[in-house]
Coordinates of C-alpha atoms in Angstrom, one line a residue:
M747 CA -101.3 4.5 -9.6
N748 CA -97.9 4.8 -11.1
T749 CA -96.9 1.2 -12.1
Q750 CA -93.5 2.4 -13.1
K751 CA -92.5 2.4 -9.4
E752 CA -92.5 -1.4 -9.3
Q753 CA -89.3 -3.0 -10.3
I754 CA -89.5 -5.9 -12.8
D755 CA -86.8 -8.6 -13.0
I756 CA -86.2 -9.8 -16.6
L757 CA -84.4 -13.1 -16.9
L758 CA -82.1 -13.8 -19.8
A759 CA -80.3 -17.1 -20.3
T760 CA -77.5 -16.9 -22.9
Y761 CA -75.4 -19.4 -24.8
N762 CA -73.5 -18.6 -28.0
G763 CA -76.0 -15.8 -28.8
E764 CA -73.6 -13.2 -30.3
K765 CA -75.4 -12.9 -33.6
Y766 CA -78.6 -11.3 -32.4
L767 CA -77.8 -10.4 -28.8
K768 CA -77.3 -6.7 -29.2
E769 CA -80.7 -6.2 -30.9
L770 CA -82.4 -8.0 -28.0
L771 CA -80.5 -6.1 -25.3
D772 CA -81.2 -2.7 -27.0
S773 CA -84.9 -3.6 -27.2
I774 CA -85.1 -4.5 -23.5
L775 CA -83.1 -1.6 -22.2
N776 CA -85.1 0.9 -24.3
Q777 CA -88.5 -0.2 -23.0
T778 CA -91.0 2.6 -22.1
Y779 CA -91.1 0.9 -18.7
K780 CA -87.7 1.9 -17.2
N781 CA -87.7 0.3 -13.8
I782 CA -86.3 -3.0 -14.8
R783 CA -83.5 -5.2 -13.6
L784 CA -82.1 -7.4 -16.4
I785 CA -80.5 -10.5 -14.8
I786 CA -78.4 -12.5 -17.3
S787 CA -76.7 -15.8 -16.9
D788 CA -74.3 -16.9 -19.6
D789 CA -73.9 -20.7 -19.8
C790 CA -70.2 -21.0 -20.9
S791 CA -70.6 -19.4 -24.3
K792 CA -67.7 -20.0 -26.7
D793 CA -68.3 -17.0 -29.0
N794 CA -68.3 -13.3 -28.2
T795 CA -71.5 -13.4 -26.1
R796 CA -69.7 -12.7 -22.8
E797 CA -67.8 -9.8 -24.3
I798 CA -71.0 -8.2 -25.5
L799 CA -72.7 -8.7 -22.1
K800 CA -69.7 -7.2 -20.3
E801 CA -69.8 -4.2 -22.6
Y802 CA -73.5 -3.6 -22.0
S803 CA -73.3 -4.2 -18.2
K804 CA -70.7 -1.4 -18.0
K805 CA -73.0 1.0 -19.8
D806 CA -76.2 0.2 -17.9
S807 CA -76.4 -0.3 -14.1
R808 CA -79.7 -2.2 -14.5
I809 CA -77.9 -5.3 -15.8
V810 CA -76.8 -8.0 -13.3
L811 CA -74.5 -10.5 -15.0
Y812 CA -73.6 -14.0 -14.0
A813 CA -71.0 -16.2 -15.9
Q814 CA -71.3 -19.9 -15.3
E815 CA -68.1 -21.9 -14.8
H816 CA -69.7 -25.2 -15.9
N817 CA -72.4 -25.7 -18.5
L818 CA -75.8 -26.0 -16.9
G819 CA -78.0 -26.6 -19.9
Y820 CA -80.9 -24.4 -21.0
V821 CA -83.4 -25.4 -18.4
K822 CA -81.1 -25.4 -15.4
N823 CA -79.7 -22.0 -16.5
F824 CA -83.3 -20.6 -16.3
E825 CA -83.7 -22.3 -13.0
F826 CA -80.6 -20.5 -11.7
L827 CA -82.1 -17.2 -12.9
L828 CA -85.4 -17.8 -11.2
K829 CA -83.5 -18.2 -7.9
K830 CA -82.1 -14.7 -8.4
V831 CA -85.4 -13.0 -8.6
E832 CA -85.9 -10.4 -5.9
S833 CA -88.8 -8.3 -7.3
N834 CA -92.5 -9.2 -7.0
L835 CA -92.7 -9.6 -10.8
Y836 CA -90.4 -11.2 -13.3
M837 CA -90.3 -11.8 -17.1
L838 CA -88.5 -14.4 -19.3
S839 CA -86.5 -13.6 -22.4
D840 CA -84.9 -15.5 -25.2
Q841 CA -81.6 -14.3 -26.6
D842 CA -82.5 -13.8 -30.2
D843 CA -85.9 -11.9 -30.3
V844 CA -86.8 -8.2 -30.4
W845 CA -89.2 -6.7 -27.9
L846 CA -91.5 -3.9 -28.9
P847 CA -90.9 -0.8 -26.8
E848 CA -94.1 -1.1 -24.8
K849 CA -93.9 -4.8 -24.1
V850 CA -93.1 -4.5 -20.4
E851 CA -95.5 -1.6 -19.8
K852 CA -98.5 -3.4 -21.5
S853 CA -97.8 -6.6 -19.7
V854 CA -97.8 -4.9 -16.3
Q855 CA -101.0 -3.1 -17.2
K856 CA -102.7 -6.3 -18.2
L857 CA -101.6 -8.2 -15.1
K858 CA -102.9 -5.4 -12.9
A859 CA -106.2 -4.9 -14.8
E860 CA -107.0 -8.7 -14.7
D861 CA -105.6 -9.1 -11.1
A862 CA -103.7 -12.1 -12.6
D863 CA -100.7 -14.1 -11.4
L864 CA -99.3 -14.6 -14.9
V865 CA -100.0 -12.9 -18.2
F866 CA -98.7 -14.1 -21.6
G867 CA -99.3 -13.0 -25.1
D868 CA -99.1 -13.7 -28.8
L869 CA -96.0 -13.3 -31.0
E870 CA -95.2 -12.1 -34.5
V871 CA -93.0 -14.8 -36.1
V872 CA -90.1 -13.3 -38.1
D873 CA -87.1 -14.5 -40.0
K874 CA -83.5 -13.7 -39.3
D875 CA -83.9 -10.2 -40.9
L876 CA -87.1 -9.5 -38.8
K877 CA -89.4 -9.9 -41.9
T878 CA -92.8 -11.4 -41.0
I879 CA -93.3 -15.1 -41.6
Y880 CA -96.5 -15.5 -39.6
P881 CA -98.4 -12.5 -38.2
S882 CA -99.6 -14.6 -35.3
F883 CA -97.7 -17.5 -33.7
N884 CA -100.8 -18.7 -31.8
D885 CA -103.0 -18.7 -34.9
F886 CA -100.3 -20.6 -36.9
M887 CA -99.9 -23.2 -34.1
L888 CA -103.7 -23.5 -33.7
L889 CA -103.6 -22.3 -30.1
S890 CA -105.9 -19.3 -30.1
R891 CA -109.1 -21.2 -29.7
K892 CA -107.7 -23.3 -26.9
I893 CA -106.4 -20.2 -25.1
E894 CA -109.6 -18.3 -25.3
K895 CA -111.8 -21.2 -24.1
Y896 CA -109.6 -22.6 -21.3
I897 CA -107.7 -19.5 -20.0
K898 CA -109.2 -20.0 -16.5
S899 CA -108.4 -23.8 -16.3
Y900 CA -105.4 -26.0 -15.9
K901 CA -106.6 -27.6 -19.1
L902 CA -105.0 -24.6 -20.9
N903 CA -101.6 -26.1 -20.5
Y904 CA -102.2 -29.7 -19.7
L905 CA -102.2 -31.7 -22.9
Y906 CA -99.6 -29.5 -24.6
N907 CA -97.9 -26.1 -24.0
C908 CA -99.9 -22.9 -24.9
I909 CA -97.8 -20.4 -23.0
T910 CA -94.7 -19.2 -24.8
G911 CA -92.1 -18.3 -22.1
C912 CA -90.7 -15.1 -23.7
T913 CA -94.2 -13.5 -23.5
V914 CA -94.6 -14.1 -19.8
L915 CA -94.9 -11.7 -16.9
A916 CA -95.5 -13.5 -13.6
K917 CA -95.6 -13.1 -9.8
S918 CA -92.5 -14.3 -8.1
K919 CA -94.5 -15.7 -5.1
F920 CA -95.2 -18.8 -7.2
I921 CA -91.5 -19.6 -7.9
P922 CA -91.2 -22.0 -4.9
K923 CA -94.0 -24.1 -6.6
I924 CA -92.2 -24.0 -9.9
L925 CA -88.8 -25.0 -8.6
P926 CA -87.1 -27.4 -9.3
I927 CA -88.0 -27.5 -13.0
P928 CA -88.3 -31.1 -14.2
T929 CA -85.8 -32.3 -16.8
N930 CA -87.3 -35.7 -17.3
S931 CA -87.9 -35.4 -21.1
K932 CA -86.6 -33.5 -24.1
Y933 CA -90.2 -33.0 -25.1
F934 CA -91.1 -31.1 -21.9
I935 CA -89.6 -27.6 -21.7
H936 CA -89.4 -25.0 -18.9
D937 CA -92.3 -22.8 -20.1
H938 CA -94.6 -25.8 -20.3
W939 CA -93.9 -26.5 -16.6
I940 CA -94.3 -22.8 -15.6
G941 CA -97.5 -22.7 -17.5
I942 CA -99.1 -25.9 -16.0
I943 CA -98.1 -24.8 -12.5
M944 CA -99.5 -21.3 -12.9
S945 CA -102.7 -22.4 -14.7
T946 CA -103.2 -24.9 -11.9
Y947 CA -102.5 -22.8 -8.8
G948 CA -102.9 -19.2 -10.1
K949 CA -104.9 -16.9 -12.3
V950 CA -103.7 -16.6 -15.9
A951 CA -104.5 -13.8 -18.3
Y952 CA -103.9 -13.4 -22.1
M953 CA -102.9 -10.6 -24.4
P954 CA -103.7 -11.3 -28.1
E955 CA -101.5 -8.3 -29.0
K956 CA -98.0 -9.1 -30.3
Y957 CA -95.3 -7.2 -28.4
I958 CA -92.4 -9.4 -29.5
K959 CA -90.8 -10.3 -32.8
Y960 CA -90.1 -14.1 -32.4
R961 CA -87.1 -14.7 -34.6
Q962 CA -86.7 -18.1 -36.4
H963 CA -83.3 -18.5 -37.9
G964 CA -82.6 -22.2 -38.0
D965 CA -80.7 -22.5 -34.7
N966 CA -83.6 -22.0 -32.3
Q967 CA -83.9 -24.6 -29.6
V968 CA -87.7 -24.2 -29.7
G969 CA -89.7 -22.6 -32.5
T970 CA -92.4 -23.0 -35.1
D971 CA -91.0 -26.1 -36.9
K972 CA -93.6 -28.8 -37.1
I973 CA -91.5 -31.9 -37.2
S974 CA -94.4 -34.3 -38.1
H975 CA -95.0 -32.4 -41.4
K976 CA -91.7 -33.9 -42.7
F977 CA -92.7 -37.5 -42.1
T978 CA -93.9 -39.7 -45.0
K979 CA -95.3 -42.5 -42.9
L980 CA -98.1 -42.5 -40.3
T981 CA -96.0 -44.8 -38.1
Q982 CA -93.4 -42.0 -37.8
V983 CA -96.1 -39.5 -36.8
R984 CA -97.6 -41.8 -34.3
E985 CA -94.3 -42.7 -32.7
L986 CA -93.5 -39.0 -32.3
F987 CA -96.9 -38.1 -30.9
I988 CA -96.8 -41.0 -28.4
N989 CA -93.2 -40.2 -27.3
V990 CA -94.1 -36.6 -26.8
K991 CA -97.1 -37.5 -24.6
L992 CA -95.1 -40.1 -22.7
G993 CA -92.6 -37.3 -22.0
V994 CA -95.3 -34.9 -20.8
F995 CA -97.3 -37.3 -18.7
G996 CA -94.2 -39.1 -17.5
T997 CA -93.0 -35.8 -16.2
Y998 CA -96.3 -35.2 -14.5
V999 CA -96.3 -38.6 -12.9
E1000 CA -92.7 -38.3 -11.6
N1001 CA -93.8 -35.0 -10.0
N1002 CA -97.3 -36.1 -9.0
D1003 CA -97.0 -34.8 -5.5
R1004 CA -96.7 -31.3 -6.9
F1005 CA -100.3 -31.5 -8.4
P1006 CA -103.6 -31.4 -6.6
K1007 CA -105.1 -34.8 -5.9
E1008 CA -107.8 -34.5 -8.5
I1009 CA -105.2 -34.2 -11.2
Q1010 CA -102.8 -36.8 -9.9
E1011 CA -105.1 -39.7 -10.9
L1012 CA -105.5 -38.4 -14.4
N1013 CA -101.8 -38.0 -14.8
Q1014 CA -101.2 -41.6 -14.1
K1015 CA -104.1 -42.8 -16.3
A1016 CA -102.9 -40.7 -19.2
F1017 CA -99.3 -42.0 -18.8
D1018 CA -100.6 -45.6 -18.6
Y1019 CA -102.8 -45.1 -21.7
F1020 CA -100.0 -43.8 -24.0
N1021 CA -97.6 -46.5 -22.6
M1022 CA -100.2 -49.1 -23.5
I1023 CA -101.0 -48.0 -27.1
K1024 CA -97.4 -47.6 -28.2
D1025 CA -97.4 -51.4 -28.9
K1026 CA -100.8 -51.4 -30.6
K1027 CA -99.9 -51.6 -34.3
N1028 CA -103.4 -51.8 -35.8
F1029 CA -106.2 -51.2 -33.4
N1030 CA -106.7 -50.3 -29.7
F1031 CA -110.1 -50.7 -28.0
K1032 CA -109.1 -50.1 -24.4
N1033 CA -109.4 -46.9 -22.3
W1034 CA -111.1 -44.7 -24.9
K1035 CA -112.5 -42.8 -21.9
I1036 CA -109.0 -41.6 -21.1
F1037 CA -108.5 -40.4 -24.6
H1038 CA -111.8 -38.5 -24.5
E1039 CA -110.9 -36.9 -21.2
L1040 CA -107.6 -35.7 -22.6
Y1041 CA -108.8 -34.5 -26.0
K1042 CA -112.3 -33.3 -25.4
T1043 CA -110.9 -29.8 -25.1
E1044 CA -109.7 -29.8 -28.7
T1045 CA -111.4 -29.1 -32.0
K1046 CA -113.5 -31.9 -33.5
M1047 CA -111.0 -32.3 -36.4
Y1048 CA -108.0 -32.5 -34.0
Y1049 CA -109.9 -35.0 -31.8
I1050 CA -110.8 -37.2 -34.8
E1051 CA -107.4 -37.1 -36.3
N1052 CA -105.7 -38.0 -33.0
F1053 CA -108.2 -40.7 -32.2
I1054 CA -107.5 -42.4 -35.5
I1055 CA -103.7 -42.0 -35.1
M1056 CA -103.7 -43.3 -31.5
N1057 CA -106.4 -46.0 -31.6
M1058 CA -106.9 -47.0 -35.3
P1059 CA -103.5 -46.7 -36.9
L1060 CA -104.3 -49.4 -39.5
I1061 CA -107.1 -47.2 -40.9
G1062 CA -105.0 -44.1 -40.4
K1063 CA -102.2 -45.4 -42.7
G1064 CA -104.5 -45.5 -45.7
L1065 CA -105.9 -42.0 -45.0
F1066 CA -102.4 -40.7 -44.4
K1067 CA -101.2 -41.9 -47.8
I1068 CA -104.2 -40.2 -49.5
R1069 CA -103.5 -37.0 -47.7
L1070 CA -99.9 -37.1 -48.6
I1071 CA -100.7 -37.6 -52.3
A1072 CA -103.2 -34.7 -52.2
L1073 CA -100.5 -32.4 -50.6
K1074 CA -98.0 -33.4 -53.3
I1075 CA -100.5 -32.6 -56.0
A1076 CA -101.2 -29.2 -54.4
G1077 CA -97.4 -28.5 -54.2
K1078 CA -97.4 -28.4 -50.4
R1079 CA -95.0 -31.3 -50.0

């Protein structure tokens, strides 16, 4: 079977991306898999992004270019692109990365081999000059174990996002389930939503290989920065963790009719739990069963750390101070 016959739609949302855009476009257009359609939507860029896009669209007929008249925002711009998909398969792209030449070809092969509805992969994290920072994004973010263990379950993407959008190849027949993409919380992004929908209703496969250089340059909207590592007080960490979870489960609850009934009840219980503990300053002894149901998929250390942070913050404050002192002595803070 010649998989090159099947057209792949690649979706690229741009906004003020002139600095690295040419490298990305070259890497996509020079893929070993040639039968692609690169659909681009520019969201009112104020730099030279549109000029670059016009230049490339004149040179390559595979580019379909849209220029928004009013700023949609990152998520709604991707939603606009999803509505333009005509092929059976589509991929997502950020504007500042570099794709290895075989990224599309290998993704298609994996999807076909696994008879999957979505395939995603690991990434090599690089700096602005494409020098390696972390060989594996998923190892650095401690996602690899979770991915391997729960690849066939909605639990893969339920508690937090394990699927990086720019690595995704997916079947377009699920787009009606994905749209509209919720915008309830700044802590809940489009690839998290795509991931939870696909891991709930479809079959997901994973490629541990890295076919993309994931560029971190200080202006990324989403990346490897671990905000909580900058905090000096446990109360700051706890507030962030709870707000993130309220954003995630609040989004689930507001879209509860889009989940199977067996998940709807857990969505509500999880939201109620985090809403309840936000006012517990020292100890919480209620609804530990909900915490266990949510975190039992994690490592023992992650489970224990989060249990203390969420339910025993008074004890956690002392442990956090000791940990911070140790990190300072070790020169890591």
